[in-house]
PDB file of C-alpha atoms and ligand atoms in Angstrom:
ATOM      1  CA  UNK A   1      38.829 -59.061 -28.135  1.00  0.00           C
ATOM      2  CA  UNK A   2      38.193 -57.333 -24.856  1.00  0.00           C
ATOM      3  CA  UNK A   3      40.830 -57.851 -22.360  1.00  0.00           C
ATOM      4  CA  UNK A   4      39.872 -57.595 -18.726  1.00  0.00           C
ATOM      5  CA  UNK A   5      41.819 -54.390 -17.953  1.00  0.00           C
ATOM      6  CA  UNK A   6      40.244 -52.586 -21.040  1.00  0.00           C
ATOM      7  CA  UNK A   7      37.130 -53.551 -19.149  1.00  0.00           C
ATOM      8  CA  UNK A   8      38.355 -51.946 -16.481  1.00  0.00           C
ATOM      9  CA  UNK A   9      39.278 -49.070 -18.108  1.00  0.00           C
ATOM     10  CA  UNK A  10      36.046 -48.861 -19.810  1.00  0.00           C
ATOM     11  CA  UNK A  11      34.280 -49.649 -16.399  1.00  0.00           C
ATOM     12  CA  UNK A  12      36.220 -46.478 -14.443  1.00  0.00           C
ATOM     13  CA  UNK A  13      35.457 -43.910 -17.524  1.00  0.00           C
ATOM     14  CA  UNK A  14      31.839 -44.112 -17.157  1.00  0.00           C
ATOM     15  CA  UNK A  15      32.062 -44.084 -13.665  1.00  0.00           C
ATOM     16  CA  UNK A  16      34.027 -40.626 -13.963  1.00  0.00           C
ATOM     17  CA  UNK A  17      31.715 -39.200 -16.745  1.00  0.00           C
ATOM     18  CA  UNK A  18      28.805 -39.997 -14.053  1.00  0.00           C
ATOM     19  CA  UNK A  19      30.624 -38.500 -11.071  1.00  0.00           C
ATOM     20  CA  UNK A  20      31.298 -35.377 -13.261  1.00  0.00           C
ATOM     21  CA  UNK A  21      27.324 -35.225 -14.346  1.00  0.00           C
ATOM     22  CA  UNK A  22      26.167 -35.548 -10.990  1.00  0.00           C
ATOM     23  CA  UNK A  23      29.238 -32.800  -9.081  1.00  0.00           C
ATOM     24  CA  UNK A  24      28.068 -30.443 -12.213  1.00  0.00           C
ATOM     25  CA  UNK A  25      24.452 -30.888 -11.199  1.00  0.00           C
ATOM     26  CA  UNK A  26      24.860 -30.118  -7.571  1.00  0.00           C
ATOM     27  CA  UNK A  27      27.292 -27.111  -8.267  1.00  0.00           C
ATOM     28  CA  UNK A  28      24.263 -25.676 -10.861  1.00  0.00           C
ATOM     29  CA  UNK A  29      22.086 -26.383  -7.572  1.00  0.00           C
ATOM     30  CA  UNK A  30      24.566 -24.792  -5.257  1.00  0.00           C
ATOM     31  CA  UNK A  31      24.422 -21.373  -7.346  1.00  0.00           C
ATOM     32  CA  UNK A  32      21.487 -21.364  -9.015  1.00  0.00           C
ATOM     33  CA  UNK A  33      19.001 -22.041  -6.406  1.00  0.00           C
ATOM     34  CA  UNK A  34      19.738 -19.120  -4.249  1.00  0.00           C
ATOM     35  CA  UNK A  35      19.916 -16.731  -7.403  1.00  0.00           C
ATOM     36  CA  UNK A  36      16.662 -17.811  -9.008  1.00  0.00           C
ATOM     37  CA  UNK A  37      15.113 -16.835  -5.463  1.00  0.00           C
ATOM     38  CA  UNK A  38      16.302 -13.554  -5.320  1.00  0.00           C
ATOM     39  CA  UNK A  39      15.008 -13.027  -8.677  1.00  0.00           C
ATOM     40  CA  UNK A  40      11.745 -14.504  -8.226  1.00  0.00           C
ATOM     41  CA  UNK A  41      11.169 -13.195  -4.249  1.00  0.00           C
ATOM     42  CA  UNK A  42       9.371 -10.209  -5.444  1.00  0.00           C
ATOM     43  CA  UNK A  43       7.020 -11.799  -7.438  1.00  0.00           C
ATOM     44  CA  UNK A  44       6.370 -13.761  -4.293  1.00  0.00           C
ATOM     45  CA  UNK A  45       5.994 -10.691  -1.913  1.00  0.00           C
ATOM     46  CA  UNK A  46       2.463 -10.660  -0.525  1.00  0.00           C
ATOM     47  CA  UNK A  47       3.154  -8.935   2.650  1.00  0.00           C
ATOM     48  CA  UNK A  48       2.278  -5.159   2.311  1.00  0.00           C
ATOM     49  CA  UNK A  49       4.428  -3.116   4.437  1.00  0.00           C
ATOM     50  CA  UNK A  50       2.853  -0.704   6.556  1.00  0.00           C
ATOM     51  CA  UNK A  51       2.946   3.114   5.797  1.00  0.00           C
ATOM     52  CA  UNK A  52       2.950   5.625   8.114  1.00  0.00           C
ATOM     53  CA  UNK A  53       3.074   8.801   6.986  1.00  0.00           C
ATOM     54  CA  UNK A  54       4.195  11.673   8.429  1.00  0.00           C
ATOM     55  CA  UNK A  55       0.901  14.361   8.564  1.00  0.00           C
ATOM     56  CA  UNK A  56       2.154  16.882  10.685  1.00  0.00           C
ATOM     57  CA  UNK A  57       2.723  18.907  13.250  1.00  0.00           C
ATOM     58  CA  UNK A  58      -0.537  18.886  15.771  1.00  0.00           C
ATOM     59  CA  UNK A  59      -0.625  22.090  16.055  1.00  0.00           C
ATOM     60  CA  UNK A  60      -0.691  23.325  12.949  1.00  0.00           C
ATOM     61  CA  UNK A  61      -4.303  22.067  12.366  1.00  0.00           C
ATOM     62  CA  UNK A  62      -7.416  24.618  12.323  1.00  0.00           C
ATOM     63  CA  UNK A  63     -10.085  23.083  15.210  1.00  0.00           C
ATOM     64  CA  UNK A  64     -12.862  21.861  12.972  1.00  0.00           C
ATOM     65  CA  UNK A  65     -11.742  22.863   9.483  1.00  0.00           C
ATOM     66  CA  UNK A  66     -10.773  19.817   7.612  1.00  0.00           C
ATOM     67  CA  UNK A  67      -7.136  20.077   6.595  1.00  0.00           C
ATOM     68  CA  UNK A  68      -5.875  18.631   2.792  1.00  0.00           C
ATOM     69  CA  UNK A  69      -2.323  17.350   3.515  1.00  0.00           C
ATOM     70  CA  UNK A  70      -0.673  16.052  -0.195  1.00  0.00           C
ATOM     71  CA  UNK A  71       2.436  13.580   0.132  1.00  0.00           C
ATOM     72  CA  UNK A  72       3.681  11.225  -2.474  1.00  0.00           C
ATOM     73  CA  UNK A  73       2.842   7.501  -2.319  1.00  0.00           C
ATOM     74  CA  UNK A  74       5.797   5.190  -3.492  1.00  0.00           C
ATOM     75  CA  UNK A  75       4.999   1.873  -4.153  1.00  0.00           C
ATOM     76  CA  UNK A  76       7.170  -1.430  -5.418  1.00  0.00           C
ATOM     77  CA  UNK A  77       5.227  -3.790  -7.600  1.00  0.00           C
ATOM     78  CA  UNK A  78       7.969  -7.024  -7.835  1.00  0.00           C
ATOM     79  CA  UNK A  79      10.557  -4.836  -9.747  1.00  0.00           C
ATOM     80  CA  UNK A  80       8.424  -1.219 -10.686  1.00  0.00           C
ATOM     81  CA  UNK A  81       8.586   1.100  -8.416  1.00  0.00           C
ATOM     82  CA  UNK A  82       5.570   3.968  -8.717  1.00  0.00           C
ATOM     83  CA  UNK A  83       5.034   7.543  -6.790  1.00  0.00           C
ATOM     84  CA  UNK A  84       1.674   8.990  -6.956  1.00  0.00           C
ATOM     85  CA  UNK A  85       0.517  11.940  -5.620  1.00  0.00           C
ATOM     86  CA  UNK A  86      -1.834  11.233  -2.223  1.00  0.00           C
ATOM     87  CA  UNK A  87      -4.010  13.088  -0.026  1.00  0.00           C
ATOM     88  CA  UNK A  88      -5.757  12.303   3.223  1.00  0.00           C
ATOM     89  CA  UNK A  89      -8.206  15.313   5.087  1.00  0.00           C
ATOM     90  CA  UNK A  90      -7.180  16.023   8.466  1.00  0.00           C
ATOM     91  CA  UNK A  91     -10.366  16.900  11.069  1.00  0.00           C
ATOM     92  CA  UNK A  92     -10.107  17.989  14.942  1.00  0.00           C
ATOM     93  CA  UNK A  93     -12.239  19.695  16.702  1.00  0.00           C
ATOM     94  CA  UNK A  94      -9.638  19.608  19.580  1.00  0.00           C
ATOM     95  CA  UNK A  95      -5.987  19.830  18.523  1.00  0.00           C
ATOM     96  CA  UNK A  96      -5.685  16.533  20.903  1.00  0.00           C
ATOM     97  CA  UNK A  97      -8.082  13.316  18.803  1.00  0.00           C
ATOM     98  CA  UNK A  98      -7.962  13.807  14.784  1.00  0.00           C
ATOM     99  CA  UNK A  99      -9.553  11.939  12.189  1.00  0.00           C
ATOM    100  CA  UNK A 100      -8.117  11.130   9.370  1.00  0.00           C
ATOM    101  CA  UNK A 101      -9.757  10.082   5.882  1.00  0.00           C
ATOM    102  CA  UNK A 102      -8.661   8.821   2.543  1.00  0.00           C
ATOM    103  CA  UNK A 103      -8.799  11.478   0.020  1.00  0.00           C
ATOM    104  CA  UNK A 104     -10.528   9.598  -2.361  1.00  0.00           C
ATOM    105  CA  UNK A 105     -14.027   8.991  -3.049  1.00  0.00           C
ATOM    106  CA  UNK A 106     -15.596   5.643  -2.335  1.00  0.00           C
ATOM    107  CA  UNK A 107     -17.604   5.602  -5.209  1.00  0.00           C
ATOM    108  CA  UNK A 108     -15.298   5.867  -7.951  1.00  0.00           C
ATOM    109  CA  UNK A 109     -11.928   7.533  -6.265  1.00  0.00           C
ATOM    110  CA  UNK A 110     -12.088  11.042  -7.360  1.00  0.00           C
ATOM    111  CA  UNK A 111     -10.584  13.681  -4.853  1.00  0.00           C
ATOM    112  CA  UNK A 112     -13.467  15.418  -2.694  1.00  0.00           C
ATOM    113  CA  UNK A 113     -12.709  19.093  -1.270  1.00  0.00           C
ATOM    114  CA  UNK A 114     -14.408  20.563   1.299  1.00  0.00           C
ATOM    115  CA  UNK A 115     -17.220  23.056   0.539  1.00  0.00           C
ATOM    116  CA  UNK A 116     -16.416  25.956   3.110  1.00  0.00           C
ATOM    117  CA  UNK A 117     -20.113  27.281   2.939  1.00  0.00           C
ATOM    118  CA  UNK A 118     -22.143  23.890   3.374  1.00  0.00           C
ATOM    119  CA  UNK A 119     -19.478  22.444   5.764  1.00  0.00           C
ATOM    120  CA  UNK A 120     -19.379  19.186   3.340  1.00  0.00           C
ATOM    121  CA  UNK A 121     -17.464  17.123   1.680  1.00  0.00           C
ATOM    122  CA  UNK A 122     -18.128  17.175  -2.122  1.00  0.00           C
ATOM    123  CA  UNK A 123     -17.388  14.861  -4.579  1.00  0.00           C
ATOM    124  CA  UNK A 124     -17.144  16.943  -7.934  1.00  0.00           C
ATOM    125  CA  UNK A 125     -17.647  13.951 -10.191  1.00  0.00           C
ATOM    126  CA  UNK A 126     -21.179  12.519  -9.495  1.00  0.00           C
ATOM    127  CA  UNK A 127     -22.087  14.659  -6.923  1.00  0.00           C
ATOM    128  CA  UNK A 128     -21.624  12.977  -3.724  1.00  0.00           C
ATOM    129  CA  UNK A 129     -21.096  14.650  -0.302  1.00  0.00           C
ATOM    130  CA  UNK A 130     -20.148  13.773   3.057  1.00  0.00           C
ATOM    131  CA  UNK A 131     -19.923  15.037   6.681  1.00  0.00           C
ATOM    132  CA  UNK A 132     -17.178  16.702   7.420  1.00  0.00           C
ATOM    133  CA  UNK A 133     -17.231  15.036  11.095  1.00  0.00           C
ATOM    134  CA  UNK A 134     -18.184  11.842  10.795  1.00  0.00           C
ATOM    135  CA  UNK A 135     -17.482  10.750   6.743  1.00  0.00           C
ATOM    136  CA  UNK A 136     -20.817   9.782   6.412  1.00  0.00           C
ATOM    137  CA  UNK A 137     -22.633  10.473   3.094  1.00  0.00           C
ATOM    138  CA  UNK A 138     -25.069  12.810   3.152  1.00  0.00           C
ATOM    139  CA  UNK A 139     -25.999  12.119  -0.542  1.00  0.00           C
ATOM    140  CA  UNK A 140     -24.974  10.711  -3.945  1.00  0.00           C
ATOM    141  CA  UNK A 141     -23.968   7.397  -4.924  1.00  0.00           C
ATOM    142  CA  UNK A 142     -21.188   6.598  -2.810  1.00  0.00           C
ATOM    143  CA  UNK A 143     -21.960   3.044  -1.035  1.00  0.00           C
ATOM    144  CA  UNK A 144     -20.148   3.968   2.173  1.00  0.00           C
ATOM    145  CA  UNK A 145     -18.653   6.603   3.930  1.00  0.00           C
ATOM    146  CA  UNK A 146     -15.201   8.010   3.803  1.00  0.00           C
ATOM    147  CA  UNK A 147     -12.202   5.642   4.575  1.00  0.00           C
ATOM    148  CA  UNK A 148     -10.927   6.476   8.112  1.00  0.00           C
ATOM    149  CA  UNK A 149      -7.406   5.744   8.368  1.00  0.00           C
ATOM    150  CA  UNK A 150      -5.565   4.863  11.448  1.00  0.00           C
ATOM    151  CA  UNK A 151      -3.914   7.780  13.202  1.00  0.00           C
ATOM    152  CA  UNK A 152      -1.160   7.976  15.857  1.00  0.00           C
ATOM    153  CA  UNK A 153       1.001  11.037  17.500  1.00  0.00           C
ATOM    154  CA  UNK A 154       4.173  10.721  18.319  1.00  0.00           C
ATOM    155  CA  UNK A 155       5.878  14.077  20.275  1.00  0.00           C
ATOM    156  CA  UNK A 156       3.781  16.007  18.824  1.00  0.00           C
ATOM    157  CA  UNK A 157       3.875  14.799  15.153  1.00  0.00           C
ATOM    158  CA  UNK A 158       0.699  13.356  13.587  1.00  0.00           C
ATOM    159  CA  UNK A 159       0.999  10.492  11.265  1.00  0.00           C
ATOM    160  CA  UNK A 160      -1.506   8.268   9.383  1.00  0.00           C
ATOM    161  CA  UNK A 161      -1.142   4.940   7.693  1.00  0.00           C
ATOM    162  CA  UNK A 162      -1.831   5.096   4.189  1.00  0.00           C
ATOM    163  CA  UNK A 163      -3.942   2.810   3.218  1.00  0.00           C
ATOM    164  CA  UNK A 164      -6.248   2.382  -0.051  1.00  0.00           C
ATOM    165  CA  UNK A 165      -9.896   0.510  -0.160  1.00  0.00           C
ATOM    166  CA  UNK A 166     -12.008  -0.833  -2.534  1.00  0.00           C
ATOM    167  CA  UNK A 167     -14.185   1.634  -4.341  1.00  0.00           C
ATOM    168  CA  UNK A 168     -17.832   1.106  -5.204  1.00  0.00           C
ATOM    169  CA  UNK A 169     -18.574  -1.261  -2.908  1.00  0.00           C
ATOM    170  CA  UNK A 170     -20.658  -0.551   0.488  1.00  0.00           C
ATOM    171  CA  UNK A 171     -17.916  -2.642   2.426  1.00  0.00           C
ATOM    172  CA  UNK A 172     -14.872  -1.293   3.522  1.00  0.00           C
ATOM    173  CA  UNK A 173     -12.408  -3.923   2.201  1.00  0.00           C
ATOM    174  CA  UNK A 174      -8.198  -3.214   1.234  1.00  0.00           C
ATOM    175  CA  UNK A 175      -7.526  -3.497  -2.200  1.00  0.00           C
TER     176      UNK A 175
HETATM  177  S1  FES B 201     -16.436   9.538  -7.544  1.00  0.00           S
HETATM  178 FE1  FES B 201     -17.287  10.707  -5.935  1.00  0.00          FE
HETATM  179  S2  FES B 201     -19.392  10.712  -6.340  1.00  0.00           S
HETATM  180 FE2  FES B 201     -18.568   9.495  -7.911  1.00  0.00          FE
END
């Protein structure tokens, strides 16, 4: 037979295995929310941070002689971090406004060099080639001419931001 404090009893141990469900629930919340978005942030990341990379030094650039400049490209994909090896050409004919391109190929991304002789750009891998003022293709099957990057100086300094584009495709579109 139940007496009515037993039912009491009864009555204030389920309410205290409830209270300590629910408290144990919100403490999981408390910590685990704001560590399952750290960890999962990067996966998240769509903003690309700008590059600007440090060409260099204004004067050190022939007046209309392209210029090769290599750097290495790190990059953080959620929790891999990559380097490559980069290039962009450097072109002035002034020392003062430059023009910067992507050193790959917009057909399929091979590196071009600049054929001293013809004054072009060539492509060695399907025989493309470009103007060495302009980027425009002067034959081959790229779809469009070189990638121009953005180009800024800064006491002196020339820098470029990086930036990679869709190859094979007549558009000029980031990848
Ligand atoms: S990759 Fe340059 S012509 Fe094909």
């Amino acid at each position: 037979m139940t007496t009515a404090g037993g039912a009491l009893q009864a009555g204030r141990r389920a309410f205290l295995k409830w209270a300590t469900a629910v408290g144990g629930f919100v403490s999981a919340m408390l910590a685990g929310v704001p560590a399952l978005r750290a960890f999962l942030s990067p996966t998240f990341r769509h903003t690309r941070p700008e590059k600007w990379i440090q060409v260099g030094d204004t004067s050190a650039f022939d007046l209309d002689t392209p210029v090769k400049v290599d750097f290495v490209d790190t990059a953080s994909d959620a929790w891999v971090e990559t380097r490559r090896l980069r290039n962009v050409w450097v072109y002035t004919e002034d020392g003062e406004n430059f023009t910067i391109y992507n050193g790959r190929c917009t057909h399929l991304g091979c590196n071009y060099f600049f054929d001293t002789e013809a004054n072009v750009f060539r492509c060695p891998c399907h025989t493309g080639y470009f103007d060495v003022k302009t980027g425009a293709v002067l034959g081959g099957p790229p779809p469009r001419s070189l990638d121009v990057l953005e180009a800024r100086v800064e006491d002196g300094m020339l820098y470029t931001r990086y930036e990679d584009f869709r190859l094979g495709v007549p558009e000029k579109k980031a990848v």
